[in-house]
Amino acid sequence: MPRDVDDDFTALPLHALADAALDRARELGASHADVRIERGRSLMVRLRDGALEGANDTTDLGLSVRVVVDGTWGFAARVDLDVDAAVAAAGSAIELAKVSRPVNSEPVELAAEPVHANATWVSAYDIDPFTVGDTEIVELLGSRCRAVLDVDGIDHVDAAVLAVKEQKFYADLAGSSTTQQRVRLHADVTAVAIDKDTGAFETMRTVAPPVGRGWEYVLGASHGGWDWDAELAELPERLIERLHAPSVEPGTYDLVIHPSNLWLTIHESVGHATELDRALGYEANYAGTTFATFDQLGSLQYGSAAMTVTGDRIVEHGLATVGYDDEGVAAQQWDLVRDGTLVGYQLDRRMASLKGFDRSNGCAYADSAGHVPVQRMPNVSLAAAQDGPSTEELIGRVERGLFVVGDKSWSIDMQRFNFQFTAQRFFRIEGGRLAGQVKDAAYQANTLKFWNSLEAVGGAQTYVLGGAFNCGKAQPGQVAAVSHGCPTSLFRQINVLNTVQESGR
């Protein structure tokens, strides 16, 4: 059933505050002005070996005004939600723009966007996690800790859940006004096994991805959520097997990569690489640029013909899914890589105008009212093949290789080119069949070599929407949640390192 934005947010004087700020910005000469009123609530509960380790429930509420005056940005934020504060914020934003004007060498222009007046959007979820009592949360997580800890060979278990509710009101001088609410949630369980004879230990985490859903996801398959019972029943055996598994023999392998691992490779080597502000050098000081420069749009052979990657802000339960972005742009879907060729970028209104695009594709986001919106990653996903193979069929195509499951550590250079990734589990593939786990493995490549080695993607039955809550960007730093869907995929002849040997141990 579709939900409404919570009454205690819509009861705030949203329109009155926005009108006061926008009127003042217009009086003082702004050619563009927008107002955001945001409330973000975050709940974290953590257990260690079934006992409560920590919990916090925080709320952030504020108002911000962003303006363009004589082609120069200005921005100001306040925590007081009254008309005087809104007017003052507009005045401060105008003043900052005027002070900055003499050192601005690039006049700001924004791509046009249709007016979206009095629009409302709420994400898809069944049970608001903030209506679930603390006792119920602790009892559920505790029972899952104990179920894993009761298995012989398991020494410690951590469990955690993080829930976020984000509410935003946006209005601008053009006449757009949007009110939105979205809920997202991440739950995980991590087990630890220790070899008593050697002191060696291994950890393994569940692969349940974070999602734009409610508490039903944590409750399990019977409520339409993740199948926690099945995954937690398998986790101890897989971890103990890993503890005693042989160390990987380094070399060149064919890789069948499960979505629970591949989502992170997509995030780092495609998601960040196709941000237009990064391609134009605006992110260089903090997190680097990208090899996928603008002059290669339409010509760069990013990957094989099996590779089609979309950007979107519309997929159901996506972490970056919204109705409208933080510049009032309606959510969309578009291609970034089509049949292996770079064909698109992620855009906000400023970046779109700068390079002659007709319209932004809705990638502006700020993580609070205290931060200015910047171009942030949408959901970035690798398309499945129509009537494509199953995971088992892809494994069956491999004579000597590895099946890679679950994300772990990663590293990539400042141009999003050279990288390596580890995993929760590496299974040997011998003669088209799984042949037990190995450990101490990492796969290494550069982005173009890796994606051009993509031989096949699985069908829709292998597709999973993964992602993360903690994508970082900008100065001052901001954090955004983003999803990456993908099918199980087959890559040929990828270099695999032995991490113990590489460390010199």
Coordinates of N, CA, C and O in Angstrom, one line a residue, residues 123-216:
S123 N 9.3 6.3 -0.8 CA 9.9 5.0 -1.2 C 9.0 3.8 -0.8 O 8.1 3.9 0.0
A124 N 9.3 2.7 -1.4 CA 8.5 1.5 -1.2 C 9.0 0.7 0.0 O 10.1 0.2 0.0
Y125 N 8.2 0.6 1.0 CA 8.5 -0.2 2.2 C 7.2 -0.5 2.9 O 6.2 0.2 2.8
D126 N 7.2 -1.7 3.7 CA 6.0 -2.1 4.4 C 5.9 -1.7 5.8 O 4.9 -1.2 6.3
I127 N 7.0 -1.9 6.5 CA 7.1 -1.7 8.0 C 8.1 -0.6 8.3 O 9.3 -0.8 8.0
D128 N 7.7 0.5 8.8 CA 8.6 1.6 9.2 C 9.5 1.1 10.3 O 9.0 0.7 11.4
P129 N 10.9 1.0 10.1 CA 11.7 0.4 11.1 C 11.7 1.3 12.4 O 12.1 0.8 13.5
F130 N 11.3 2.5 12.3 CA 11.3 3.4 13.5 C 10.0 3.2 14.3 O 9.9 3.9 15.3
T131 N 9.2 2.3 13.9 CA 8.0 1.9 14.7 C 8.2 0.6 15.4 O 7.4 0.2 16.2
V132 N 9.4 0.0 15.2 CA 9.7 -1.3 15.8 C 10.4 -1.0 17.2 O 11.4 -0.2 17.2
G133 N 10.0 -1.6 18.2 CA 10.6 -1.3 19.5 C 12.0 -1.9 19.6 O 12.4 -2.8 19.0
D134 N 12.8 -1.2 20.5 CA 14.2 -1.6 20.7 C 14.3 -3.0 21.2 O 15.2 -3.8 20.8
T135 N 13.3 -3.4 22.1 CA 13.4 -4.8 22.6 C 13.2 -5.8 21.5 O 13.9 -6.8 21.5
E136 N 12.3 -5.6 20.6 CA 12.1 -6.5 19.5 C 13.3 -6.6 18.6 O 13.7 -7.7 18.2
I137 N 14.0 -5.5 18.3 CA 15.2 -5.5 17.5 C 16.3 -6.3 18.2 O 16.9 -7.1 17.6
V138 N 16.5 -6.0 19.5 CA 17.6 -6.7 20.2 C 17.3 -8.2 20.3 O 18.2 -9.1 20.1
E139 N 16.1 -8.6 20.5 CA 15.7 -10.0 20.6 C 15.9 -10.7 19.3 O 16.5 -11.8 19.3
L140 N 15.5 -10.1 18.2 CA 15.7 -10.7 16.9 C 17.2 -10.9 16.6 O 17.6 -12.0 16.2
L141 N 18.0 -9.8 16.7 CA 19.4 -9.9 16.4 C 20.1 -10.9 17.4 O 21.0 -11.7 17.0
G142 N 19.7 -10.9 18.6 CA 20.2 -11.8 19.6 C 20.0 -13.3 19.2 O 20.9 -14.2 19.4
S143 N 18.8 -13.6 18.8 CA 18.5 -15.0 18.4 C 19.3 -15.4 17.3 O 19.7 -16.6 17.2
R144 N 19.6 -14.5 16.3 CA 20.4 -14.9 15.2 C 21.9 -15.1 15.5 O 22.6 -15.9 15.0
C145 N 22.3 -14.2 16.5 CA 23.7 -14.4 17.0 C 23.8 -15.8 17.6 O 24.8 -16.6 17.3
R146 N 22.9 -16.2 18.5 CA 23.0 -17.4 19.2 C 22.9 -18.6 18.3 O 23.5 -19.6 18.5
A147 N 22.1 -18.5 17.2 CA 21.9 -19.6 16.3 C 23.2 -20.0 15.6 O 23.6 -21.1 15.4
V148 N 24.0 -18.9 15.3 CA 25.3 -19.2 14.7 C 26.4 -19.6 15.7 O 27.2 -20.5 15.5
L149 N 26.3 -18.9 16.9 CA 27.3 -19.2 18.0 C 27.2 -20.6 18.5 O 28.2 -21.1 19.0
D150 N 26.0 -21.2 18.4 CA 25.8 -22.5 19.0 C 26.5 -23.6 18.2 O 26.6 -24.8 18.6
V151 N 26.9 -23.3 17.0 CA 27.6 -24.3 16.1 C 29.0 -24.5 16.6 O 29.8 -23.5 16.8
D152 N 29.4 -25.7 16.7 CA 30.8 -26.0 17.1 C 31.8 -25.4 16.1 O 31.6 -25.5 14.9
G153 N 32.8 -24.8 16.7 CA 33.8 -24.2 15.8 C 33.7 -22.7 15.6 O 34.6 -22.0 15.1
I154 N 32.5 -22.1 16.0 CA 32.3 -20.7 15.9 C 32.6 -20.0 17.2 O 32.0 -20.4 18.3
D155 N 33.5 -19.0 17.3 CA 33.9 -18.4 18.5 C 33.2 -17.1 18.9 O 33.0 -16.8 20.1
H156 N 32.9 -16.3 17.9 CA 32.2 -15.0 18.2 C 31.3 -14.7 17.0 O 31.5 -15.1 15.9
V157 N 30.3 -13.9 17.3 CA 29.3 -13.5 16.3 C 28.9 -12.0 16.6 O 28.6 -11.7 17.8
D158 N 29.0 -11.2 15.6 CA 28.5 -9.8 15.7 C 27.3 -9.7 14.8 O 27.2 -10.3 13.8
A159 N 26.3 -8.9 15.2 CA 25.1 -8.6 14.4 C 24.8 -7.1 14.6 O 25.0 -6.5 15.6
A160 N 24.3 -6.5 13.5 CA 24.0 -5.1 13.5 C 22.9 -4.8 12.6 O 22.7 -5.5 11.6
V161 N 22.2 -3.7 12.8 CA 21.2 -3.2 11.9 C 21.3 -1.7 11.9 O 21.5 -1.1 13.0
L162 N 21.3 -1.1 10.7 CA 21.3 0.3 10.6 C 20.0 0.7 9.7 O 19.8 0.2 8.6
A163 N 19.2 1.6 10.3 CA 18.0 2.1 9.5 C 18.1 3.6 9.4 O 18.5 4.3 10.3
V164 N 17.7 4.1 8.3 CA 17.7 5.6 8.0 C 16.4 6.0 7.4 O 15.8 5.3 6.5
K165 N 15.8 7.1 7.9 CA 14.7 7.7 7.3 C 15.1 9.1 6.9 O 15.5 9.9 7.7
E166 N 14.9 9.4 5.6 CA 15.3 10.7 5.1 C 14.1 11.4 4.5 O 13.4 10.9 3.7
Q167 N 13.8 12.6 5.0 CA 12.7 13.4 4.6 C 13.2 14.8 4.1 O 14.0 15.4 4.7
K168 N 12.7 15.2 2.9 CA 13.2 16.4 2.2 C 12.1 17.2 1.6 O 11.2 16.6 1.0
F169 N 12.1 18.5 1.8 CA 11.3 19.4 1.1 C 12.2 20.3 0.3 O 13.2 20.9 0.8
Y170 N 11.8 20.5 -1.0 CA 12.6 21.3 -1.9 C 11.6 22.3 -2.6 O 10.5 22.0 -2.9
A171 N 12.1 23.5 -2.7 CA 11.4 24.5 -3.5 C 12.4 25.5 -4.2 O 13.5 25.7 -3.6
D172 N 12.0 26.0 -5.4 CA 12.9 26.9 -6.1 C 12.1 28.1 -6.7 O 10.9 28.1 -6.7
L173 N 12.9 29.1 -7.2 CA 12.3 30.3 -7.8 C 11.4 29.9 -9.0 O 10.5 30.7 -9.4
A174 N 11.8 28.8 -9.7 CA 11.0 28.5 -10.9 C 9.6 28.0 -10.6 O 8.8 27.9 -11.5
G175 N 9.4 27.6 -9.4 CA 8.0 27.1 -9.0 C 7.9 25.6 -8.7 O 6.9 25.2 -8.3
S176 N 9.0 24.9 -8.7 CA 9.0 23.5 -8.3 C 9.0 23.4 -6.8 O 9.6 24.3 -6.1
S177 N 8.2 22.4 -6.3 CA 8.2 22.1 -4.9 C 8.0 20.6 -4.7 O 7.0 20.1 -5.3
T178 N 8.8 19.9 -4.0 CA 8.7 18.5 -3.8 C 8.9 18.1 -2.3 O 9.7 18.7 -1.6
T179 N 8.1 17.1 -1.9 CA 8.2 16.6 -0.6 C 8.4 15.1 -0.7 O 7.6 14.4 -1.3
Q180 N 9.5 14.6 0.0 CA 9.8 13.2 -0.2 C 10.2 12.5 1.1 O 10.7 13.2 2.0
Q181 N 10.0 11.2 1.1 CA 10.4 10.4 2.3 C 11.0 9.1 1.8 O 10.3 8.4 1.0
R182 N 12.1 8.7 2.2 CA 12.6 7.4 1.9 C 13.3 6.7 3.1 O 13.9 7.3 3.9
V183 N 13.1 5.4 3.1 CA 13.6 4.6 4.2 C 14.6 3.5 3.6 O 14.4 3.0 2.5
R184 N 15.7 3.4 4.3 CA 16.7 2.3 3.8 C 17.2 1.6 5.1 O 17.2 2.1 6.2
L185 N 17.7 0.4 4.8 CA 18.1 -0.5 5.9 C 19.2 -1.4 5.6 O 19.3 -1.9 4.4
H186 N 20.1 -1.6 6.5 CA 21.2 -2.6 6.3 C 21.3 -3.4 7.6 O 21.5 -2.9 8.7
A187 N 21.3 -4.7 7.4 CA 21.5 -5.7 8.5 C 22.6 -6.7 8.1 O 22.6 -7.1 6.9
D188 N 23.4 -7.1 9.1 CA 24.4 -8.1 8.7 C 24.8 -8.9 10.0 O 24.6 -8.4 11.1
V189 N 25.4 -10.0 9.8 CA 25.9 -10.9 10.8 C 27.3 -11.3 10.4 O 27.5 -11.7 9.2
T190 N 28.2 -11.2 11.3 CA 29.6 -11.6 11.0 C 30.1 -12.6 12.1 O 29.9 -12.4 13.3
A191 N 30.6 -13.7 11.6 CA 31.1 -14.8 12.5 C 32.6 -14.9 12.5 O 33.2 -14.5 11.5
V192 N 33.1 -15.3 13.6 CA 34.6 -15.5 13.8 C 34.9 -16.9 14.2 O 34.3 -17.4 15.1
A193 N 35.9 -17.5 13.5 CA 36.3 -18.9 13.9 C 37.8 -18.8 14.1 O 38.6 -18.2 13.3
I194 N 38.3 -19.4 15.2 CA 39.7 -19.4 15.6 C 40.3 -20.8 15.6 O 39.7 -21.7 16.2
D195 N 41.4 -21.0 15.0 CA 42.1 -22.3 15.1 C 42.9 -22.3 16.4 O 43.9 -21.5 16.6
K196 N 42.5 -23.1 17.4 CA 43.1 -23.1 18.7 C 44.5 -23.5 18.7 O 45.3 -23.1 19.6
D197 N 44.9 -24.3 17.7 CA 46.3 -24.8 17.7 C 47.3 -23.7 17.2 O 48.4 -23.6 17.7
T198 N 46.9 -23.0 16.2 CA 47.8 -22.0 15.6 C 47.5 -20.6 15.9 O 48.3 -19.7 15.7
G199 N 46.3 -20.3 16.4 CA 45.9 -18.9 16.7 C 45.4 -18.2 15.5 O 44.9 -17.0 15.6
A200 N 45.4 -18.8 14.3 CA 44.9 -18.2 13.1 C 43.4 -18.1 13.2 O 42.7 -18.9 13.9
F201 N 42.8 -17.1 12.6 CA 41.4 -16.9 12.6 C 40.9 -16.4 11.3 O 41.6 -15.9 10.4
E202 N 39.6 -16.6 11.0 CA 38.9 -16.1 9.8 C 37.6 -15.5 10.2 O 37.0 -15.9 11.2
T203 N 37.1 -14.6 9.4 CA 35.8 -14.0 9.6 C 35.0 -14.2 8.3 O 35.6 -14.3 7.2
M204 N 33.7 -14.2 8.5 CA 32.8 -14.3 7.3 C 31.5 -13.6 7.6 O 31.0 -13.7 8.7
R205 N 31.1 -12.8 6.7 CA 29.9 -11.9 6.9 C 28.8 -12.4 5.9 O 29.0 -12.9 4.8
T206 N 27.6 -12.2 6.3 CA 26.4 -12.5 5.5 C 26.5 -11.6 4.2 O 27.1 -10.5 4.3
V207 N 25.9 -12.0 3.1 CA 25.9 -11.2 1.9 C 24.6 -10.5 1.6 O 24.4 -10.0 0.5
A208 N 23.7 -10.5 2.6 CA 22.5 -9.8 2.4 C 22.8 -8.3 2.1 O 23.4 -7.7 2.9
P209 N 22.3 -7.8 1.0 CA 22.7 -6.4 0.7 C 21.8 -5.4 1.4 O 20.7 -5.7 1.9
P210 N 22.3 -4.1 1.6 CA 21.5 -3.1 2.1 C 20.4 -2.7 1.0 O 20.7 -2.9 -0.2
V211 N 19.3 -2.3 1.5 CA 18.1 -2.0 0.6 C 17.3 -0.8 1.0 O 17.3 -0.4 2.1
G212 N 16.6 -0.3 0.0 CA 15.6 0.7 0.3 C 14.3 0.1 0.7 O 13.3 0.2 -0.1
R213 N 14.3 -0.6 1.8 CA 13.1 -1.3 2.3 C 12.9 -1.0 3.8 O 13.7 -0.3 4.4
G214 N 11.9 -1.6 4.4 CA 11.6 -1.5 5.8 C 11.9 -2.7 6.6 O 12.7 -3.6 6.1
W215 N 11.4 -2.8 7.8 CA 11.7 -3.9 8.7 C 11.4 -5.2 8.2 O 11.9 -6.3 8.6
E216 N 10.4 -5.3 7.3 CA 10.1 -6.6 6.7 C 11.3 -7.3 6.1 O 11.3 -8.6 6.1

